[in-house]
Coordinates of C-alpha atoms in Angstrom, one line a residue:
X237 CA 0.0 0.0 0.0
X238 CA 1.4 3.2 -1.0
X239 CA 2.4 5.6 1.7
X240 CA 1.4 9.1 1.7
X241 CA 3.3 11.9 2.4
X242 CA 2.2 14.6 4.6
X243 CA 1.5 17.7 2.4
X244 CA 2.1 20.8 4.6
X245 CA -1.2 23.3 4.7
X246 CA -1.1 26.6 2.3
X247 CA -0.5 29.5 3.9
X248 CA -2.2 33.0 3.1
X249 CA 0.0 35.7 1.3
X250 CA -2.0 38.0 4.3
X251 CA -4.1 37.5 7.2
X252 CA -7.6 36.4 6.0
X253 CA -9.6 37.0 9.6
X254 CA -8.0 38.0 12.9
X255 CA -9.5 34.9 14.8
X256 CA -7.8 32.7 12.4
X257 CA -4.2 31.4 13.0
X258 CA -2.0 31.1 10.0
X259 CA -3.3 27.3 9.4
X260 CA -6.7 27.8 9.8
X261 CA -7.5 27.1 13.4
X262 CA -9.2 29.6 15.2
X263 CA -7.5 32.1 17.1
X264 CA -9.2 32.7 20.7
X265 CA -9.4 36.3 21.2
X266 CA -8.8 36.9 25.2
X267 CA -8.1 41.3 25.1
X268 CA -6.8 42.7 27.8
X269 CA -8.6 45.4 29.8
X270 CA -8.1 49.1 29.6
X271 CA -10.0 51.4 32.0
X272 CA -9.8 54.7 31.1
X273 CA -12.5 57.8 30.0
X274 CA -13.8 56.3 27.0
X275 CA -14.7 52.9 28.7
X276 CA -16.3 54.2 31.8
X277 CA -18.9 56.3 29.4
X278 CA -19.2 53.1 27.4
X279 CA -20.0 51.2 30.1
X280 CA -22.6 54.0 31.7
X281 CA -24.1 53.4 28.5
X282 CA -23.8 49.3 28.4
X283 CA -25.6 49.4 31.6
X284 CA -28.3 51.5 31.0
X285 CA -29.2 50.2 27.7
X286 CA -29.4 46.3 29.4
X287 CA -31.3 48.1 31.7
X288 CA -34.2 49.7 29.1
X289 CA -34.2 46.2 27.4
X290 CA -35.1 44.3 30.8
X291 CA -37.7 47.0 31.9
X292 CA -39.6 47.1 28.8
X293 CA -41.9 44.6 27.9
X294 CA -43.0 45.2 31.8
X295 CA -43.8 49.2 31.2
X296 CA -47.3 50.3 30.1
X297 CA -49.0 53.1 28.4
X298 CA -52.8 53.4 29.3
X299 CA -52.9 49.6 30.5
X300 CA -51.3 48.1 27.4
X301 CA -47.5 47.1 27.1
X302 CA -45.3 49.4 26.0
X303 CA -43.8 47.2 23.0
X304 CA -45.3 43.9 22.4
X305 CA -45.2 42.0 18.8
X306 CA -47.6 39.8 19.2
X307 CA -47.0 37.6 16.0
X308 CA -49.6 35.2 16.2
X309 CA -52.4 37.8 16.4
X310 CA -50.8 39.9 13.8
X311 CA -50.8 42.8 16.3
X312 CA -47.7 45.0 16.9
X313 CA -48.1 47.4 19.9
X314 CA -45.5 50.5 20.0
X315 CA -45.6 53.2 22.8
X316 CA -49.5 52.5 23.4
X317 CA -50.8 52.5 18.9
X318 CA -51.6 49.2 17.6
X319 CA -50.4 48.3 14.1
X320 CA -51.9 45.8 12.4
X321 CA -50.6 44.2 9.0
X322 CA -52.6 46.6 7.1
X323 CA -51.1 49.3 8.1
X324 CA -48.0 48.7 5.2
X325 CA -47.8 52.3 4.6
X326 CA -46.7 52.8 8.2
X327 CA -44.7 49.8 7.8
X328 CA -42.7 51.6 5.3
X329 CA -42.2 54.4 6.5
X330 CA -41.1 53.3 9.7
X331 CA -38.2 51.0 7.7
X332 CA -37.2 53.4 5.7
X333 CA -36.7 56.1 8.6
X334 CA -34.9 52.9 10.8
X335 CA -32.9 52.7 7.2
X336 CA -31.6 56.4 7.1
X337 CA -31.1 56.9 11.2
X338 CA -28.7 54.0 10.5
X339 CA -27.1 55.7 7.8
X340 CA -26.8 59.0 9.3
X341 CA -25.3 57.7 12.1
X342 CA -22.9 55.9 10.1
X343 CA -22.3 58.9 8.4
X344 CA -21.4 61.1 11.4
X345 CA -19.8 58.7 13.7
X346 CA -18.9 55.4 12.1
X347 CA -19.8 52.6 13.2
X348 CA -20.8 54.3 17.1
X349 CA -23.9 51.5 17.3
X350 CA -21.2 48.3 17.1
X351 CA -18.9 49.7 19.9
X352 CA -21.9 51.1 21.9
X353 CA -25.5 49.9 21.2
X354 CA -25.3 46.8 19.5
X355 CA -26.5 44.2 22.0
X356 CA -23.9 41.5 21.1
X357 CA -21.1 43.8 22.0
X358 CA -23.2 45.4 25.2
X359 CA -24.0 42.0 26.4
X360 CA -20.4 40.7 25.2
X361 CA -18.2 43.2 26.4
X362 CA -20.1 44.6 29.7
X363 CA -21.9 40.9 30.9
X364 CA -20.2 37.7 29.7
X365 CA -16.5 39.0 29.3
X366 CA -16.1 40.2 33.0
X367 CA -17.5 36.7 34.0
X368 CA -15.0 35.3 32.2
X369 CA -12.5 37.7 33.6
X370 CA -13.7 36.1 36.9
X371 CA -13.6 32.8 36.4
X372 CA -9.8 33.0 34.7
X373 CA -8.7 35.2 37.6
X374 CA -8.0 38.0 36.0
X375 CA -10.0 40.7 37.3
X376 CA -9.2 43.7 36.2
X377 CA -7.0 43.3 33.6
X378 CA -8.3 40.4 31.1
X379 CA -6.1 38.7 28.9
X380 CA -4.8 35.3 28.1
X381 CA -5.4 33.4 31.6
X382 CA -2.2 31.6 33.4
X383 CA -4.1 28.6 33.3
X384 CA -7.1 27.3 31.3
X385 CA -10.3 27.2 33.8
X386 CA -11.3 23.1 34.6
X387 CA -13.0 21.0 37.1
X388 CA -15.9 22.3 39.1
X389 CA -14.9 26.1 37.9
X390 CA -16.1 24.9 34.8
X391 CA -19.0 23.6 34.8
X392 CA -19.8 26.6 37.7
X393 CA -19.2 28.8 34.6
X394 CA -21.1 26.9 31.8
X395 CA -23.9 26.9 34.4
X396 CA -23.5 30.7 35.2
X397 CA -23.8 31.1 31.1
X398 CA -26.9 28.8 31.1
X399 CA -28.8 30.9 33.9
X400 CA -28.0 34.2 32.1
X401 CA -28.6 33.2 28.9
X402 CA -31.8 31.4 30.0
X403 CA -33.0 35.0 31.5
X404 CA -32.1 36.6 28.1
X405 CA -34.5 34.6 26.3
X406 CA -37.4 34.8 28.9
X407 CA -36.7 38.4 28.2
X408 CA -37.1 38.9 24.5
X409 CA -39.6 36.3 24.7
X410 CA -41.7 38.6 26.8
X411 CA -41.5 41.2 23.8
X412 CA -43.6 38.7 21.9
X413 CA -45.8 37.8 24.4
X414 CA -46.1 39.6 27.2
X415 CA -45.1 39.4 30.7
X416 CA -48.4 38.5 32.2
X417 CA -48.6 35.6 29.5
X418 CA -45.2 34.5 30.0
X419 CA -45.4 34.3 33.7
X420 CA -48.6 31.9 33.2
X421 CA -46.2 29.7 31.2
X422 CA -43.5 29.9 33.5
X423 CA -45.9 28.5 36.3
X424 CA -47.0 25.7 34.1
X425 CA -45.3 22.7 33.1
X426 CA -43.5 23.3 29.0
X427 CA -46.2 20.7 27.5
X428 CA -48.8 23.2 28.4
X429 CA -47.1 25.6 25.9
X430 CA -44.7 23.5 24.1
X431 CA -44.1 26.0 21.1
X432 CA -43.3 28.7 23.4
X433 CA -41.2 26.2 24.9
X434 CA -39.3 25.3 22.0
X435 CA -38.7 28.9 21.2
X436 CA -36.7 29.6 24.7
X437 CA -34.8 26.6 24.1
X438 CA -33.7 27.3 20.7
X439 CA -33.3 31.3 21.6
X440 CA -31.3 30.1 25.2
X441 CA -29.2 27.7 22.8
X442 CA -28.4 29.9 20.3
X443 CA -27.6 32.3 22.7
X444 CA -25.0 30.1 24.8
X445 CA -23.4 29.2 21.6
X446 CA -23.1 33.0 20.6
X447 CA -21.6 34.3 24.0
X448 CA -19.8 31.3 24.6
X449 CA -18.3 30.3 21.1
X450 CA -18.9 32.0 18.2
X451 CA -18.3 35.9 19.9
X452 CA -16.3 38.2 18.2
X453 CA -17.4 36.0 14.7
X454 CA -20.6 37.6 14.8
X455 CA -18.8 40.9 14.0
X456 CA -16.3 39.7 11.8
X457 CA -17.9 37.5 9.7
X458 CA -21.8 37.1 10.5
X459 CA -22.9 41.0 10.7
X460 CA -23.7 42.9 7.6
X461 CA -22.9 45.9 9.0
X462 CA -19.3 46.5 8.5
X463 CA -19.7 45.6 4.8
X464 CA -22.3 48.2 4.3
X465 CA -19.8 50.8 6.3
X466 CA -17.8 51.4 2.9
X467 CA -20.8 52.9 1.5
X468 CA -22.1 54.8 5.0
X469 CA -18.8 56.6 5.7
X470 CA -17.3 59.3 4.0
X471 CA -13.6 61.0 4.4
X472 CA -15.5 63.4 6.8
X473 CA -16.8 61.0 9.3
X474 CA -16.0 60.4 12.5
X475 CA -13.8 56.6 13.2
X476 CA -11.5 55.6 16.0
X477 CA -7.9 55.9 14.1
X478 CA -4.6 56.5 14.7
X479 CA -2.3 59.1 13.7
X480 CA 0.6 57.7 11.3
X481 CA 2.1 61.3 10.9
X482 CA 2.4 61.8 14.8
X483 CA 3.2 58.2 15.3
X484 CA 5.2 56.8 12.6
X485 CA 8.2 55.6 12.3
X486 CA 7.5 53.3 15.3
X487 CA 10.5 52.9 18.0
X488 CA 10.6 50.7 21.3
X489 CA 11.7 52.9 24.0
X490 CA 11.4 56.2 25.8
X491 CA 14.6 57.8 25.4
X492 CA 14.1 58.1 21.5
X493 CA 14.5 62.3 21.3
X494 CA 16.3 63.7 18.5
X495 CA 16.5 60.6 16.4
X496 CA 13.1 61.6 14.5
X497 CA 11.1 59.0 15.4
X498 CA 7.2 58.8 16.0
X499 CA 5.7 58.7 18.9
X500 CA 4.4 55.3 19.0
X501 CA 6.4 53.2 21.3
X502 CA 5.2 50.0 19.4
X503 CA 4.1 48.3 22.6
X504 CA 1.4 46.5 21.1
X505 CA -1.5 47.9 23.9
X506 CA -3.8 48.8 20.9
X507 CA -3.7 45.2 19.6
X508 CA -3.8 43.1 22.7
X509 CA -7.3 45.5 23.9
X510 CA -9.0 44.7 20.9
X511 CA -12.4 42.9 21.4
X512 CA -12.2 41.9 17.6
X513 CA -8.0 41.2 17.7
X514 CA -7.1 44.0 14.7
X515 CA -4.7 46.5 14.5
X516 CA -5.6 50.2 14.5
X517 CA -2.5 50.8 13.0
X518 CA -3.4 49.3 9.7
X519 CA -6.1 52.1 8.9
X520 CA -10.0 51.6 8.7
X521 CA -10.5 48.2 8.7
X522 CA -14.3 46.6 8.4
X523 CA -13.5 44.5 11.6
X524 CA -13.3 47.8 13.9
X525 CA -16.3 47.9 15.9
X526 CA -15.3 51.8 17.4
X527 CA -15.4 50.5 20.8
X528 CA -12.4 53.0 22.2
X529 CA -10.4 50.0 23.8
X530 CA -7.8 51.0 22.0
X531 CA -7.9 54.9 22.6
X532 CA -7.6 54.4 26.2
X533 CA -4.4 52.2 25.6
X534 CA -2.6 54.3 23.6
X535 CA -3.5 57.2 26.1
X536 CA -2.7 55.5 29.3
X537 CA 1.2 54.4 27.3
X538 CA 1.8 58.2 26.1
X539 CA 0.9 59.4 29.6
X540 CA 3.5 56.9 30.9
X541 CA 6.1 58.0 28.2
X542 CA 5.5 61.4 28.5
X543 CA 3.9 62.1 25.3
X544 CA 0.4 64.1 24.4
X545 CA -2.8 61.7 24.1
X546 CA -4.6 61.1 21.4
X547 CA -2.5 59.4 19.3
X548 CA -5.6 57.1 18.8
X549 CA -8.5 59.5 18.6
X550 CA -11.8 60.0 17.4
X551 CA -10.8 62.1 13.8
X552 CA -11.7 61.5 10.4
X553 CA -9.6 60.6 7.7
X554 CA -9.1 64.1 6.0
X555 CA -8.6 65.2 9.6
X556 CA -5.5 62.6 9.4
X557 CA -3.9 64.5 6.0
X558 CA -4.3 67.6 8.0
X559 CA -7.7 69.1 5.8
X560 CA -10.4 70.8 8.1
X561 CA -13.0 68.9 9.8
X562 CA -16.6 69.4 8.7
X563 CA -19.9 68.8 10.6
X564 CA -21.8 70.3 8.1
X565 CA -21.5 68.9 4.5
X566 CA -24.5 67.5 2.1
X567 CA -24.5 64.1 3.6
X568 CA -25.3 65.6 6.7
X569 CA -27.9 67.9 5.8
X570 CA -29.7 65.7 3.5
X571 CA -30.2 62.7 5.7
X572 CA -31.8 64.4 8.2
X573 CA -34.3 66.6 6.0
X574 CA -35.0 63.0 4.8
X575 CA -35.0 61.4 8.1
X576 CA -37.5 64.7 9.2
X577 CA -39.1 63.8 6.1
X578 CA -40.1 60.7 6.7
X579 CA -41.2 61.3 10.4
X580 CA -44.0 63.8 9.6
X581 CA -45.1 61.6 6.8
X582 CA -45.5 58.9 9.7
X583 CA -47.4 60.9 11.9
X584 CA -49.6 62.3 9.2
X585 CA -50.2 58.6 8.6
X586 CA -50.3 57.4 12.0
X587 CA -53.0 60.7 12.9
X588 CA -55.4 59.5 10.0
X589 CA -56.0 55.8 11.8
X590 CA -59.2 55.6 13.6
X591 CA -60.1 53.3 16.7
X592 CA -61.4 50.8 13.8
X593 CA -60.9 50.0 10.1
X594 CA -63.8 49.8 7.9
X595 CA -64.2 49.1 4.1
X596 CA -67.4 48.7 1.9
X597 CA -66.6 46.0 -0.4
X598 CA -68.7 44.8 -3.3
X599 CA -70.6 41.4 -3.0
X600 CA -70.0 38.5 -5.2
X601 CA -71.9 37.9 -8.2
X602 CA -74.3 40.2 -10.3
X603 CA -73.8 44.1 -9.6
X604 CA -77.5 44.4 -8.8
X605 CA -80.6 43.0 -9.1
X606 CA -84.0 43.9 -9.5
X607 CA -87.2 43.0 -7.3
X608 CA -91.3 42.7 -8.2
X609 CA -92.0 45.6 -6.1
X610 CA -89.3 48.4 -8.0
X611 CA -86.3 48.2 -5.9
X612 CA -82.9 47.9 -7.0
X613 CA -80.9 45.9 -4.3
X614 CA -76.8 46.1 -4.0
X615 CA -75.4 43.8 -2.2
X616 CA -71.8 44.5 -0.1
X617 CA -69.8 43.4 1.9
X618 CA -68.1 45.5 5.1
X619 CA -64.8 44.6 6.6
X620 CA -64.6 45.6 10.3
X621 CA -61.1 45.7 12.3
X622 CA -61.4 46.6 16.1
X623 CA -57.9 48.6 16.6
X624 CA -58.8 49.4 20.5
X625 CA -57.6 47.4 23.4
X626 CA -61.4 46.1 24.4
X627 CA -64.6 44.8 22.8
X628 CA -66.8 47.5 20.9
X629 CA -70.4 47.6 19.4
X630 CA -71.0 48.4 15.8
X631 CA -73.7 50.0 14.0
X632 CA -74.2 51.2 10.3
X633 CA -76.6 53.4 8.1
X634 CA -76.8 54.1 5.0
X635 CA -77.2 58.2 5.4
X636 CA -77.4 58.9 1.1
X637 CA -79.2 58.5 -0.3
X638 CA -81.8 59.2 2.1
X639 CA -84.6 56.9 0.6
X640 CA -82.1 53.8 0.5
X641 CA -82.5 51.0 3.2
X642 CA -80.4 48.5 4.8
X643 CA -80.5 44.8 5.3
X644 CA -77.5 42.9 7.1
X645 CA -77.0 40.0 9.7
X646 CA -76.6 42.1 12.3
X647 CA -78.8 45.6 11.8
X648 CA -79.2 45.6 15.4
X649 CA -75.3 45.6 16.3
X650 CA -71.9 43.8 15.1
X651 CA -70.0 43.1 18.6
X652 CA -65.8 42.5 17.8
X653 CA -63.3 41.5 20.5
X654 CA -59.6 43.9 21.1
X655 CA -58.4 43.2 17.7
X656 CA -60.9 41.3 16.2
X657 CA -62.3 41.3 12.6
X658 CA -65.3 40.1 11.2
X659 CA -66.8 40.6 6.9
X660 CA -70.5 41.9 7.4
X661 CA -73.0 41.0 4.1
X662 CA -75.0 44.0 3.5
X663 CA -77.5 44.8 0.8
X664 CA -78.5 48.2 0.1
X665 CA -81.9 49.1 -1.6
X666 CA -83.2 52.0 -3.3
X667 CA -85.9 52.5 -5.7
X668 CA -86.0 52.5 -9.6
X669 CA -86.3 56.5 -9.9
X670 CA -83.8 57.0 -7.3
X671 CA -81.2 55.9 -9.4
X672 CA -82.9 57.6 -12.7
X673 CA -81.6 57.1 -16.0
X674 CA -77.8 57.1 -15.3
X675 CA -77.5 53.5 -13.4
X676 CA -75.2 54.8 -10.7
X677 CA -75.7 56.9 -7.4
X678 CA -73.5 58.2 -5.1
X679 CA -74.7 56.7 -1.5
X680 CA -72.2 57.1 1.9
X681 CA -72.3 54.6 5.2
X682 CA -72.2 55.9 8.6
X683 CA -70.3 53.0 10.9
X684 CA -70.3 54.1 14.5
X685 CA -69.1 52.2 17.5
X686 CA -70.3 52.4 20.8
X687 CA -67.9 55.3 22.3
X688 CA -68.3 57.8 19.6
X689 CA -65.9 56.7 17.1
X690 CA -67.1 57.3 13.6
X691 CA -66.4 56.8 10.0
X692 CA -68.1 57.6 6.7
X693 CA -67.6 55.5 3.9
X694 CA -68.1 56.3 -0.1
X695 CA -69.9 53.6 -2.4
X696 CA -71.5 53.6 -5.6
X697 CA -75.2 51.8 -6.1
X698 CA -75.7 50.3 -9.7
X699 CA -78.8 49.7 -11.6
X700 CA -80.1 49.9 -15.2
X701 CA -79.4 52.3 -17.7

């Protein structure tokens, strides 16, 4: 039998990811901790924002949650309004504003939602890496532990990951749900509610693997985002970046005056802080999440050394080549004249919906028809869609034309459960010499509920020419 040489592995003219080692294995980012300015304010933020996300599916507006997308019913609640999957126009507009926000903020300060909204990098950086911190014994500092965490510390930590991650996914599931509903489930045993079930499972899973395995991927290689950056940014916008005219040529040391070197001391801080394992130095890079590690390692090393801070700053890149800075420029005054834009066209929208929907459509089959005693009957059908929170009372009258009379299922009353919808037959008759010669006549609905709400609705009534 032949024997086979070992062939050795091809390796890549440059580095292909920053979590990959030269051969293709992965490369276990572990940064070290730098606690400075920028990372207290990030972490101000981190907290508060973990705490908005627990609080709100628990808040309420008039007695209904504050944010609850309740799939199954088709219903999306947001800041007390009910949307319902008519409403596309709302939809929309509410996409495209999410769409240009995004952008703008792109535009003006890079990529400031990876390094300080995003909830992989809040939950990341601010929940599950200072666990790990504790559990490798490095409080305080991070980085590569002396000695890989075994035995009962552990399992103490995968169990620690579980609890947190199971909470997480109670959490978000309470935004489709509701609190009240979830805390019935939680009470009862999962094949009560074994779809629900299934979801926290699959949401606490997917979850343990993120936090506990896949990490800094999800920024690197999962995540559109950074992609879409190179289209977002311009010269003028503001990115964490580091100043090669100040800096370079690099030199190890502090007693480097006179020989016309940078100030960079080359001590690798910048590099061994990075939650994503990239090198400032290098220039915009799509890995850079703007998370300021970096900043406050450079700044901490020049204090040391002597030396100004800011050798990794906020700036821009014309700021870098020494151009002016400039808040104002198109970008920035188009996107948010759009982004107004689109807002008043939302409300305007939004201030048109009543406390039901209601739509006259035509019945099946022939366009009239005509009875022994001279009447010309339409028949129609109305859509009703309760948007309020409790059950209402309908009634409808045909108010033109005035000689025209109504027939339904329920004359005396249509009753709809919060949310519900229901497709009323109606027929509408009128006499012959109402309609006269032209066979067609205006005519208009009145549909009233029982606590005021009304709406008038436009139809045409056919008959012979």
């Amino acid at each position: 039998m032949p024997q086979h040489s070992s062939v050795p592995s091809i390796q890549a003219p440059a580095k292909v990811l920053s979590t990959l080692e030269p051969d293709g294995s992965r490369r276990w980012i572990r940064p070290r901790l730098s606690m400075g300015d920028w990372w207290t304010r990030r972490r101000i933020v981190a907290y508060v924002l973990i705490l908005v996300f627990v609080a709100i599916p628990h808040l309420r507006i008039g007695g209904q949650p504050l944010v609850l997308l309740d799939i199954p019913a088709r219903r999306f609640t947001f800041v007390g309004h009910a949307f319902l999957p008519t409403d596309t126009v709302l939809l929309a507009l509410a996409m495209l504003g999410i769409g240009v926000a995004v952008v703008l903020a792109t535009t003006l300060a890079g990529r400031v939602w990876c390094g300080w909204g995003c909830p992989q990098t809040v939950y990341m950086e601010f929940l599950f890496r200072p666990l790990d911190r504790w559990f490798e014994r490095t409080v305080g500092r991070g980085g590569k532990p002396k000695r890989p965490v075994t035995g009962m510390l552990a399992v103490l930590r995968y169990i620690v990951y579980l609890i947190l991650c199971m909470l997480l996914a109670h959490t978000f599931l309470a935004y489709f749900v509701g609190t009240e509903t979830l805390a019935r489930w939680v009470r009862t045993p999962p094949w009560q509610h074994p779809t629900a079930f299934l979801v926290m499972g699959g949401t606490t899973a997917l979850m343990m693997f993120d936090f506990l395995v896949f990490r800094e991927q999800m920024c690197l290689i999962a995540c559109p985002y950074g992609r879409f950056q190179s289209v977002m940014l311009d010269r003028q916008s503001l990115i964490v970046t580091y100043d090669p005219g100040r800096g370079e040529p690099r030199k190890k040391g502090r007693h480097r005056e006179g020989d016309g070197a940078g100030d960079c001391v080359d001590c690798n801080q910048c590099v061994v802080v990075c939650p994503t394992g990239i090198d400032i130095r290098d220039g915009l890079q799509m890995e850079c999440i703007n998370c300021t590690q970096c900043i406050d390692a450079c700044d901490n090393v020049m204090t040391r050394v002597g030396k100004p801070t800011g050798l990794i700053r906020y700036g821009s890149q014309d700021g870098l080549e020494g151009k002016p800075t400039r808040f104002v420029r198109m970008r920035t005054l188009l996107y948010p004249l759009l982004l107004a834009g689109i807002s008043v066209a939302f409300l305007l929208v939004l201030s048109t919906k009543y406390a039901f929907d209601a739509k006259l459509l035509r019945g099946a089959g022939n366009p009239f028809n005509r009875t022994n005693d001279q009447l010309i009957v339409n028949t129609f059908r109305l859509r009703l869609n309760n948007r309020t929170n409790g059950a209402r009372r309908y009634r409808f009258d045909v108010i033109e034309p005035i000689e025209a009379t109504t027939r339904a299922d329920g004359n005396g009353g249509i009753d709809l459960p919060a949310g519900g919808t229901q497709l009323v037959p109606i027929s509408v008759s009128v006499p012959v010499k109402v309609i006269g010669l032209a066979g067609a006549l205006a005519g208009k609905m009145q549909v009233t509920d029982d606590i005021g709400n009304e709406r008038v609705l436009e139809f045409r009534l056919l008959g012979p020419r």
